[in-house]
């Protein structure tokens, strides 16, 4: 039951944050980099709220295995899925940009509201047990998980077979600096950008959209599709990626504690190649 689940989450917060200090230094440094105008007291408050939210997400992800479809649809609400279904009627596959914000584990319930074949791009985990667990959680509603290397061949094959696909990219990760094709400002700091989602959309003539997710209260989320573009080829290179990262910034500024501050998004900030400065 969710009442018990969040009691466990509160205990997990004490263990992760107060006892073990999991990635506390990373979180603290990230907050200082991205939110320099906040006072130390304000950043400490955000830090504590973030760790509470992180513990909720961990338990909610595990809960995904047993949660009923009816309960999930009540807790993760799409406000305008009709706009995505309109693209399906136009025979357009879709690439969706998402940030590590609020909740990305429950987004897979979207499969119950659309006829698209769903693909989710993910990075394979080193630990085989946890990799299998992630696959089990994320494929519950018939989404297909593919690694970054498998993405283009899989989607190209789907296009050849005339399958309409809905493709989710949590794109605000940090790629290898030496291989980065594009660097962008994220919270005022120049970092390498993942541009694969935009490139695939243009090559395969897919529509694009940004999915804004908002945490309404503990265990309840609201997701809205924004910036729907039916012809990405009409945009300059990386223009869509830049616009999407701006959307993530807007979310962070609005409610910073719901961003994933524990990943090292700004680790390459001092490695900017001369041509990107």
PDB file of C-alpha atoms in Angstrom:
ATOM      1  CA  UNK A   1       0.000   0.000   0.000  1.00  0.00           C
ATOM      2  CA  UNK A   2       1.205   3.495  -0.794  1.00  0.00           C
ATOM      3  CA  UNK A   3       0.869   4.573   2.821  1.00  0.00           C
ATOM      4  CA  UNK A   4       3.391   1.914   3.832  1.00  0.00           C
ATOM      5  CA  UNK A   5       5.509   2.557   0.743  1.00  0.00           C
ATOM      6  CA  UNK A   6       6.085   6.185   1.717  1.00  0.00           C
ATOM      7  CA  UNK A   7       6.837   5.219   5.301  1.00  0.00           C
ATOM      8  CA  UNK A   8       9.595   2.999   3.877  1.00  0.00           C
ATOM      9  CA  UNK A   9      10.684   5.915   1.679  1.00  0.00           C
ATOM     10  CA  UNK A  10      11.054   8.127   4.756  1.00  0.00           C
ATOM     11  CA  UNK A  11      13.301   5.493   6.359  1.00  0.00           C
ATOM     12  CA  UNK A  12      15.276   5.140   3.141  1.00  0.00           C
ATOM     13  CA  UNK A  13      15.839   8.908   3.154  1.00  0.00           C
ATOM     14  CA  UNK A  14      17.436   8.682   6.599  1.00  0.00           C
ATOM     15  CA  UNK A  15      19.731   5.876   5.411  1.00  0.00           C
ATOM     16  CA  UNK A  16      20.678   7.363   2.027  1.00  0.00           C
ATOM     17  CA  UNK A  17      20.992  10.994   3.030  1.00  0.00           C
ATOM     18  CA  UNK A  18      21.789  11.156   6.727  1.00  0.00           C
ATOM     19  CA  UNK A  19      23.666   7.889   7.280  1.00  0.00           C
ATOM     20  CA  UNK A  20      25.462   7.104   4.026  1.00  0.00           C
ATOM     21  CA  UNK A  21      25.430  10.514   2.349  1.00  0.00           C
ATOM     22  CA  UNK A  22      24.878   8.966  -1.090  1.00  0.00           C
ATOM     23  CA  UNK A  23      26.325  11.346  -3.700  1.00  0.00           C
ATOM     24  CA  UNK A  24      25.750  14.237  -1.321  1.00  0.00           C
ATOM     25  CA  UNK A  25      28.900  15.982  -2.537  1.00  0.00           C
ATOM     26  CA  UNK A  26      27.823  15.604  -6.186  1.00  0.00           C
ATOM     27  CA  UNK A  27      24.379  17.002  -5.414  1.00  0.00           C
ATOM     28  CA  UNK A  28      25.785  19.884  -3.395  1.00  0.00           C
ATOM     29  CA  UNK A  29      28.288  20.820  -6.105  1.00  0.00           C
ATOM     30  CA  UNK A  30      25.661  20.597  -8.845  1.00  0.00           C
ATOM     31  CA  UNK A  31      23.287  22.859  -6.942  1.00  0.00           C
ATOM     32  CA  UNK A  32      26.045  25.389  -6.387  1.00  0.00           C
ATOM     33  CA  UNK A  33      26.940  25.352 -10.093  1.00  0.00           C
ATOM     34  CA  UNK A  34      23.415  25.494 -11.473  1.00  0.00           C
ATOM     35  CA  UNK A  35      21.777  27.715  -8.856  1.00  0.00           C
ATOM     36  CA  UNK A  36      24.476  30.243  -7.887  1.00  0.00           C
ATOM     37  CA  UNK A  37      21.894  32.915  -7.056  1.00  0.00           C
ATOM     38  CA  UNK A  38      20.376  30.800  -4.304  1.00  0.00           C
ATOM     39  CA  UNK A  39      21.694  31.225  -0.774  1.00  0.00           C
ATOM     40  CA  UNK A  40      23.474  28.343   0.935  1.00  0.00           C
ATOM     41  CA  UNK A  41      20.432  27.884   3.161  1.00  0.00           C
ATOM     42  CA  UNK A  42      18.120  27.722   0.139  1.00  0.00           C
ATOM     43  CA  UNK A  43      20.331  25.188  -1.623  1.00  0.00           C
ATOM     44  CA  UNK A  44      20.461  23.030   1.513  1.00  0.00           C
ATOM     45  CA  UNK A  45      16.660  23.027   1.617  1.00  0.00           C
ATOM     46  CA  UNK A  46      16.518  21.985  -2.058  1.00  0.00           C
ATOM     47  CA  UNK A  47      19.099  19.272  -1.371  1.00  0.00           C
ATOM     48  CA  UNK A  48      17.021  17.707   1.415  1.00  0.00           C
ATOM     49  CA  UNK A  49      13.812  17.891  -0.637  1.00  0.00           C
ATOM     50  CA  UNK A  50      15.612  16.314  -3.585  1.00  0.00           C
ATOM     51  CA  UNK A  51      16.770  13.319  -1.564  1.00  0.00           C
ATOM     52  CA  UNK A  52      13.237  12.792  -0.242  1.00  0.00           C
ATOM     53  CA  UNK A  53      11.948  12.907  -3.813  1.00  0.00           C
ATOM     54  CA  UNK A  54      14.698  10.521  -4.969  1.00  0.00           C
ATOM     55  CA  UNK A  55      13.688   7.972  -2.344  1.00  0.00           C
ATOM     56  CA  UNK A  56      10.066   8.273  -3.444  1.00  0.00           C
ATOM     57  CA  UNK A  57      11.099   7.614  -7.059  1.00  0.00           C
ATOM     58  CA  UNK A  58      13.104   4.539  -6.098  1.00  0.00           C
ATOM     59  CA  UNK A  59      10.163   3.037  -4.226  1.00  0.00           C
ATOM     60  CA  UNK A  60       7.680   4.081  -6.926  1.00  0.00           C
ATOM     61  CA  UNK A  61       9.808   2.349  -9.571  1.00  0.00           C
ATOM     62  CA  UNK A  62       9.711  -0.884  -7.583  1.00  0.00           C
ATOM     63  CA  UNK A  63       5.985  -0.425  -6.987  1.00  0.00           C
ATOM     64  CA  UNK A  64       5.578  -0.351 -10.788  1.00  0.00           C
ATOM     65  CA  UNK A  65       5.912  -4.144 -10.790  1.00  0.00           C
ATOM     66  CA  UNK A  66       2.679  -4.681  -8.840  1.00  0.00           C
ATOM     67  CA  UNK A  67       0.672  -1.474  -9.262  1.00  0.00           C
ATOM     68  CA  UNK A  68      -2.634  -1.921 -11.075  1.00  0.00           C
ATOM     69  CA  UNK A  69      -3.324  -0.216 -14.364  1.00  0.00           C
ATOM     70  CA  UNK A  70      -6.258   1.668 -12.837  1.00  0.00           C
ATOM     71  CA  UNK A  71      -4.100   2.982  -9.984  1.00  0.00           C
ATOM     72  CA  UNK A  72      -1.322   4.010 -12.362  1.00  0.00           C
ATOM     73  CA  UNK A  73      -3.626   5.941 -14.678  1.00  0.00           C
ATOM     74  CA  UNK A  74      -5.035   7.762 -11.660  1.00  0.00           C
ATOM     75  CA  UNK A  75      -1.588   8.760 -10.431  1.00  0.00           C
ATOM     76  CA  UNK A  76       0.114   9.576 -13.759  1.00  0.00           C
ATOM     77  CA  UNK A  77      -2.190  11.751 -15.849  1.00  0.00           C
ATOM     78  CA  UNK A  78      -1.602  12.899 -19.436  1.00  0.00           C
ATOM     79  CA  UNK A  79      -3.350  16.204 -20.086  1.00  0.00           C
ATOM     80  CA  UNK A  80      -3.291  16.231 -23.907  1.00  0.00           C
ATOM     81  CA  UNK A  81      -2.550  12.753 -25.249  1.00  0.00           C
ATOM     82  CA  UNK A  82      -5.144  13.504 -27.935  1.00  0.00           C
ATOM     83  CA  UNK A  83      -2.511  15.625 -29.695  1.00  0.00           C
ATOM     84  CA  UNK A  84      -0.213  12.619 -29.932  1.00  0.00           C
ATOM     85  CA  UNK A  85      -3.048  10.450 -31.193  1.00  0.00           C
ATOM     86  CA  UNK A  86      -3.709  13.077 -33.861  1.00  0.00           C
ATOM     87  CA  UNK A  87      -0.168  12.492 -35.122  1.00  0.00           C
ATOM     88  CA  UNK A  88      -0.903   8.771 -35.285  1.00  0.00           C
ATOM     89  CA  UNK A  89      -3.853   9.501 -37.582  1.00  0.00           C
ATOM     90  CA  UNK A  90      -1.477  11.524 -39.750  1.00  0.00           C
ATOM     91  CA  UNK A  91       0.796   8.447 -39.964  1.00  0.00           C
ATOM     92  CA  UNK A  92       3.628  10.222 -38.124  1.00  0.00           C
ATOM     93  CA  UNK A  93       5.946   8.456 -35.714  1.00  0.00           C
ATOM     94  CA  UNK A  94       7.092  10.585 -32.775  1.00  0.00           C
ATOM     95  CA  UNK A  95      10.344  11.286 -30.943  1.00  0.00           C
ATOM     96  CA  UNK A  96       9.711  12.592 -27.432  1.00  0.00           C
ATOM     97  CA  UNK A  97      12.299  14.517 -25.422  1.00  0.00           C
ATOM     98  CA  UNK A  98      12.186  14.145 -21.636  1.00  0.00           C
ATOM     99  CA  UNK A  99      14.407  15.397 -18.849  1.00  0.00           C
ATOM    100  CA  UNK A 100      15.412  13.624 -15.643  1.00  0.00           C
ATOM    101  CA  UNK A 101      12.660  15.480 -13.902  1.00  0.00           C
ATOM    102  CA  UNK A 102       9.772  14.510 -11.573  1.00  0.00           C
ATOM    103  CA  UNK A 103       9.138  10.949 -12.839  1.00  0.00           C
ATOM    104  CA  UNK A 104      10.225   9.140 -15.973  1.00  0.00           C
ATOM    105  CA  UNK A 105       9.560   5.603 -14.703  1.00  0.00           C
ATOM    106  CA  UNK A 106       5.770   5.837 -14.823  1.00  0.00           C
ATOM    107  CA  UNK A 107       5.592   7.430 -18.281  1.00  0.00           C
ATOM    108  CA  UNK A 108       5.249   3.948 -19.796  1.00  0.00           C
ATOM    109  CA  UNK A 109       1.549   3.877 -18.920  1.00  0.00           C
ATOM    110  CA  UNK A 110       1.155   6.030 -22.040  1.00  0.00           C
ATOM    111  CA  UNK A 111       0.949   2.773 -23.995  1.00  0.00           C
ATOM    112  CA  UNK A 112      -2.585   2.348 -22.660  1.00  0.00           C
ATOM    113  CA  UNK A 113      -3.703   5.574 -24.328  1.00  0.00           C
ATOM    114  CA  UNK A 114      -2.205   5.233 -27.798  1.00  0.00           C
ATOM    115  CA  UNK A 115      -1.890   2.735 -30.636  1.00  0.00           C
ATOM    116  CA  UNK A 116       1.781   3.503 -31.208  1.00  0.00           C
ATOM    117  CA  UNK A 117       4.418   0.823 -30.749  1.00  0.00           C
ATOM    118  CA  UNK A 118       6.482   2.246 -27.892  1.00  0.00           C
ATOM    119  CA  UNK A 119      10.269   2.297 -27.751  1.00  0.00           C
ATOM    120  CA  UNK A 120      12.323   3.623 -24.851  1.00  0.00           C
ATOM    121  CA  UNK A 121      16.027   4.267 -25.289  1.00  0.00           C
ATOM    122  CA  UNK A 122      18.108   3.396 -22.247  1.00  0.00           C
ATOM    123  CA  UNK A 123      21.697   2.786 -21.223  1.00  0.00           C
ATOM    124  CA  UNK A 124      22.366  -0.837 -20.287  1.00  0.00           C
ATOM    125  CA  UNK A 125      23.377  -1.215 -16.631  1.00  0.00           C
ATOM    126  CA  UNK A 126      26.559  -3.063 -15.713  1.00  0.00           C
ATOM    127  CA  UNK A 127      24.818  -5.047 -12.992  1.00  0.00           C
ATOM    128  CA  UNK A 128      22.839  -7.759 -14.794  1.00  0.00           C
ATOM    129  CA  UNK A 129      20.319  -8.083 -11.951  1.00  0.00           C
ATOM    130  CA  UNK A 130      19.446  -4.389 -11.916  1.00  0.00           C
ATOM    131  CA  UNK A 131      19.433  -4.260 -15.714  1.00  0.00           C
ATOM    132  CA  UNK A 132      16.884  -7.087 -15.770  1.00  0.00           C
ATOM    133  CA  UNK A 133      14.826  -5.321 -13.083  1.00  0.00           C
ATOM    134  CA  UNK A 134      14.779  -2.057 -15.052  1.00  0.00           C
ATOM    135  CA  UNK A 135      13.679  -3.926 -18.171  1.00  0.00           C
ATOM    136  CA  UNK A 136      10.919  -5.660 -16.247  1.00  0.00           C
ATOM    137  CA  UNK A 137       9.630  -2.389 -14.809  1.00  0.00           C
ATOM    138  CA  UNK A 138       9.775  -0.375 -18.011  1.00  0.00           C
ATOM    139  CA  UNK A 139       8.346  -3.023 -20.321  1.00  0.00           C
ATOM    140  CA  UNK A 140       5.282  -3.781 -18.187  1.00  0.00           C
ATOM    141  CA  UNK A 141       2.926  -1.963 -20.563  1.00  0.00           C
ATOM    142  CA  UNK A 142       4.481  -3.435 -23.714  1.00  0.00           C
ATOM    143  CA  UNK A 143       7.128  -0.774 -24.258  1.00  0.00           C
ATOM    144  CA  UNK A 144      10.248  -2.033 -25.986  1.00  0.00           C
ATOM    145  CA  UNK A 145      13.583  -1.117 -24.421  1.00  0.00           C
ATOM    146  CA  UNK A 146      16.498  -0.577 -26.771  1.00  0.00           C
ATOM    147  CA  UNK A 147      20.047   0.524 -26.041  1.00  0.00           C
ATOM    148  CA  UNK A 148      21.573   3.591 -27.671  1.00  0.00           C
ATOM    149  CA  UNK A 149      23.491   1.410 -30.149  1.00  0.00           C
ATOM    150  CA  UNK A 150      20.318  -0.440 -31.136  1.00  0.00           C
ATOM    151  CA  UNK A 151      18.191   2.662 -31.555  1.00  0.00           C
ATOM    152  CA  UNK A 152      18.715   3.751 -35.150  1.00  0.00           C
ATOM    153  CA  UNK A 153      18.716   0.224 -36.684  1.00  0.00           C
ATOM    154  CA  UNK A 154      15.567  -0.685 -34.727  1.00  0.00           C
ATOM    155  CA  UNK A 155      13.663   2.453 -35.721  1.00  0.00           C
ATOM    156  CA  UNK A 156      14.827   2.274 -39.320  1.00  0.00           C
ATOM    157  CA  UNK A 157      13.573  -1.302 -39.478  1.00  0.00           C
ATOM    158  CA  UNK A 158      10.245  -0.216 -37.948  1.00  0.00           C
ATOM    159  CA  UNK A 159       9.886   2.465 -40.621  1.00  0.00           C
ATOM    160  CA  UNK A 160      10.610  -0.061 -43.391  1.00  0.00           C
ATOM    161  CA  UNK A 161       7.883  -2.278 -41.911  1.00  0.00           C
ATOM    162  CA  UNK A 162       5.529   0.735 -41.849  1.00  0.00           C
ATOM    163  CA  UNK A 163       5.172   0.601 -38.063  1.00  0.00           C
ATOM    164  CA  UNK A 164       4.231   3.817 -36.312  1.00  0.00           C
ATOM    165  CA  UNK A 165       6.433   4.256 -33.256  1.00  0.00           C
ATOM    166  CA  UNK A 166       6.493   6.456 -30.166  1.00  0.00           C
ATOM    167  CA  UNK A 167      10.095   6.879 -29.043  1.00  0.00           C
ATOM    168  CA  UNK A 168      11.117   8.264 -25.658  1.00  0.00           C
ATOM    169  CA  UNK A 169      14.535   9.827 -25.071  1.00  0.00           C
ATOM    170  CA  UNK A 170      15.606  11.021 -21.615  1.00  0.00           C
ATOM    171  CA  UNK A 171      18.123  13.231 -23.347  1.00  0.00           C
ATOM    172  CA  UNK A 172      19.709  15.435 -20.676  1.00  0.00           C
ATOM    173  CA  UNK A 173      22.516  13.011 -19.830  1.00  0.00           C
ATOM    174  CA  UNK A 174      26.200  13.764 -20.295  1.00  0.00           C
ATOM    175  CA  UNK A 175      27.763  12.192 -23.401  1.00  0.00           C
ATOM    176  CA  UNK A 176      31.488  11.663 -23.818  1.00  0.00           C
ATOM    177  CA  UNK A 177      33.070  15.058 -24.367  1.00  0.00           C
ATOM    178  CA  UNK A 178      35.430  13.901 -27.118  1.00  0.00           C
ATOM    179  CA  UNK A 179      32.583  12.474 -29.199  1.00  0.00           C
ATOM    180  CA  UNK A 180      30.127  15.341 -28.693  1.00  0.00           C
ATOM    181  CA  UNK A 181      28.809  16.914 -31.896  1.00  0.00           C
ATOM    182  CA  UNK A 182      27.218  19.817 -30.093  1.00  0.00           C
ATOM    183  CA  UNK A 183      27.726  21.778 -26.874  1.00  0.00           C
ATOM    184  CA  UNK A 184      24.948  23.851 -25.332  1.00  0.00           C
ATOM    185  CA  UNK A 185      24.333  26.069 -22.332  1.00  0.00           C
ATOM    186  CA  UNK A 186      22.485  24.269 -19.563  1.00  0.00           C
ATOM    187  CA  UNK A 187      21.713  26.400 -16.517  1.00  0.00           C
ATOM    188  CA  UNK A 188      24.325  28.862 -17.783  1.00  0.00           C
ATOM    189  CA  UNK A 189      27.090  26.238 -18.115  1.00  0.00           C
ATOM    190  CA  UNK A 190      28.424  24.937 -21.434  1.00  0.00           C
ATOM    191  CA  UNK A 191      28.129  21.145 -21.612  1.00  0.00           C
ATOM    192  CA  UNK A 192      28.119  18.462 -24.345  1.00  0.00           C
ATOM    193  CA  UNK A 193      24.665  17.513 -25.597  1.00  0.00           C
ATOM    194  CA  UNK A 194      22.995  14.298 -26.695  1.00  0.00           C
ATOM    195  CA  UNK A 195      21.662  15.054 -30.173  1.00  0.00           C
ATOM    196  CA  UNK A 196      20.721  11.555 -31.310  1.00  0.00           C
ATOM    197  CA  UNK A 197      17.001  12.099 -30.774  1.00  0.00           C
ATOM    198  CA  UNK A 198      16.917  15.118 -33.072  1.00  0.00           C
ATOM    199  CA  UNK A 199      19.109  13.468 -35.723  1.00  0.00           C
ATOM    200  CA  UNK A 200      16.922  10.341 -35.799  1.00  0.00           C
ATOM    201  CA  UNK A 201      13.733  12.406 -36.030  1.00  0.00           C
ATOM    202  CA  UNK A 202      15.093  14.279 -39.041  1.00  0.00           C
ATOM    203  CA  UNK A 203      16.511  11.224 -40.809  1.00  0.00           C
ATOM    204  CA  UNK A 204      13.348   9.144 -40.370  1.00  0.00           C
ATOM    205  CA  UNK A 205      10.885  12.023 -40.824  1.00  0.00           C
ATOM    206  CA  UNK A 206       9.360  11.743 -37.348  1.00  0.00           C
ATOM    207  CA  UNK A 207       7.499  14.397 -35.403  1.00  0.00           C
ATOM    208  CA  UNK A 208       9.060  15.670 -32.168  1.00  0.00           C
ATOM    209  CA  UNK A 209       7.636  16.806 -28.848  1.00  0.00           C
ATOM    210  CA  UNK A 210       8.798  17.675 -25.359  1.00  0.00           C
ATOM    211  CA  UNK A 211       7.082  16.003 -22.416  1.00  0.00           C
ATOM    212  CA  UNK A 212       6.787  18.225 -19.371  1.00  0.00           C
ATOM    213  CA  UNK A 213       6.177  16.249 -16.189  1.00  0.00           C
ATOM    214  CA  UNK A 214       5.021  17.931 -13.011  1.00  0.00           C
ATOM    215  CA  UNK A 215       4.809  16.397  -9.550  1.00  0.00           C
ATOM    216  CA  UNK A 216       1.421  17.445  -8.207  1.00  0.00           C
ATOM    217  CA  UNK A 217       1.910  15.845  -4.805  1.00  0.00           C
ATOM    218  CA  UNK A 218       3.513  12.727  -3.399  1.00  0.00           C
ATOM    219  CA  UNK A 219       2.758   9.876  -5.784  1.00  0.00           C
ATOM    220  CA  UNK A 220       0.831  11.967  -8.324  1.00  0.00           C
ATOM    221  CA  UNK A 221       2.148  13.376 -11.601  1.00  0.00           C
ATOM    222  CA  UNK A 222       0.825  15.357 -14.542  1.00  0.00           C
ATOM    223  CA  UNK A 223       2.390  15.077 -18.012  1.00  0.00           C
ATOM    224  CA  UNK A 224       1.852  17.509 -20.890  1.00  0.00           C
ATOM    225  CA  UNK A 225       3.157  17.324 -24.460  1.00  0.00           C
ATOM    226  CA  UNK A 226       4.656  20.620 -25.597  1.00  0.00           C
ATOM    227  CA  UNK A 227       6.398  22.077 -28.663  1.00  0.00           C
ATOM    228  CA  UNK A 228       4.980  19.500 -31.067  1.00  0.00           C
ATOM    229  CA  UNK A 229       6.808  19.745 -34.402  1.00  0.00           C
ATOM    230  CA  UNK A 230       5.575  17.745 -37.378  1.00  0.00           C
ATOM    231  CA  UNK A 231       8.495  18.579 -39.688  1.00  0.00           C
ATOM    232  CA  UNK A 232      11.811  18.760 -37.774  1.00  0.00           C
ATOM    233  CA  UNK A 233      13.740  19.046 -41.062  1.00  0.00           C
ATOM    234  CA  UNK A 234      12.528  22.642 -41.274  1.00  0.00           C
ATOM    235  CA  UNK A 235      14.637  23.545 -38.216  1.00  0.00           C
ATOM    236  CA  UNK A 236      18.345  24.290 -38.018  1.00  0.00           C
ATOM    237  CA  UNK A 237      20.672  21.629 -36.642  1.00  0.00           C
ATOM    238  CA  UNK A 238      20.282  21.192 -32.875  1.00  0.00           C
ATOM    239  CA  UNK A 239      17.643  23.908 -32.638  1.00  0.00           C
ATOM    240  CA  UNK A 240      15.106  21.411 -31.292  1.00  0.00           C
ATOM    241  CA  UNK A 241      17.609  19.984 -28.801  1.00  0.00           C
ATOM    242  CA  UNK A 242      18.440  23.480 -27.553  1.00  0.00           C
ATOM    243  CA  UNK A 243      14.752  24.353 -27.170  1.00  0.00           C
ATOM    244  CA  UNK A 244      14.107  21.127 -25.263  1.00  0.00           C
ATOM    245  CA  UNK A 245      16.932  21.760 -22.787  1.00  0.00           C
ATOM    246  CA  UNK A 246      15.428  25.203 -22.201  1.00  0.00           C
ATOM    247  CA  UNK A 247      12.212  23.453 -21.215  1.00  0.00           C
ATOM    248  CA  UNK A 248      14.142  21.369 -18.673  1.00  0.00           C
ATOM    249  CA  UNK A 249      15.664  24.582 -17.311  1.00  0.00           C
ATOM    250  CA  UNK A 250      12.185  26.061 -16.890  1.00  0.00           C
ATOM    251  CA  UNK A 251      11.166  23.035 -14.840  1.00  0.00           C
ATOM    252  CA  UNK A 252      14.273  23.296 -12.675  1.00  0.00           C
ATOM    253  CA  UNK A 253      13.738  26.982 -12.011  1.00  0.00           C
ATOM    254  CA  UNK A 254      10.084  26.379 -11.138  1.00  0.00           C
ATOM    255  CA  UNK A 255      10.684  23.474  -8.713  1.00  0.00           C
ATOM    256  CA  UNK A 256      14.385  22.562  -8.479  1.00  0.00           C
ATOM    257  CA  UNK A 257      14.079  19.674  -6.021  1.00  0.00           C
ATOM    258  CA  UNK A 258      12.443  17.419  -8.612  1.00  0.00           C
ATOM    259  CA  UNK A 259      15.486  17.352 -10.927  1.00  0.00           C
ATOM    260  CA  UNK A 260      17.994  14.480 -10.739  1.00  0.00           C
ATOM    261  CA  UNK A 261      20.855  16.354  -9.098  1.00  0.00           C
ATOM    262  CA  UNK A 262      22.767  13.167  -8.297  1.00  0.00           C
ATOM    263  CA  UNK A 263      24.003  12.582 -11.838  1.00  0.00           C
ATOM    264  CA  UNK A 264      27.120  14.373 -13.066  1.00  0.00           C
ATOM    265  CA  UNK A 265      25.543  16.489 -15.781  1.00  0.00           C
ATOM    266  CA  UNK A 266      28.188  19.216 -15.670  1.00  0.00           C
ATOM    267  CA  UNK A 267      31.309  17.047 -15.339  1.00  0.00           C
ATOM    268  CA  UNK A 268      32.732  18.123 -18.730  1.00  0.00           C
ATOM    269  CA  UNK A 269      32.245  21.856 -18.241  1.00  0.00           C
ATOM    270  CA  UNK A 270      36.003  22.508 -18.276  1.00  0.00           C
ATOM    271  CA  UNK A 271      36.620  20.508 -21.467  1.00  0.00           C
ATOM    272  CA  UNK A 272      34.849  22.718 -24.013  1.00  0.00           C
ATOM    273  CA  UNK A 273      36.646  22.458 -27.400  1.00  0.00           C
ATOM    274  CA  UNK A 274      37.761  25.766 -28.862  1.00  0.00           C
ATOM    275  CA  UNK A 275      35.321  25.577 -31.789  1.00  0.00           C
ATOM    276  CA  UNK A 276      32.358  25.344 -29.388  1.00  0.00           C
ATOM    277  CA  UNK A 277      33.340  28.228 -27.119  1.00  0.00           C
TER     278      UNK A 277
END
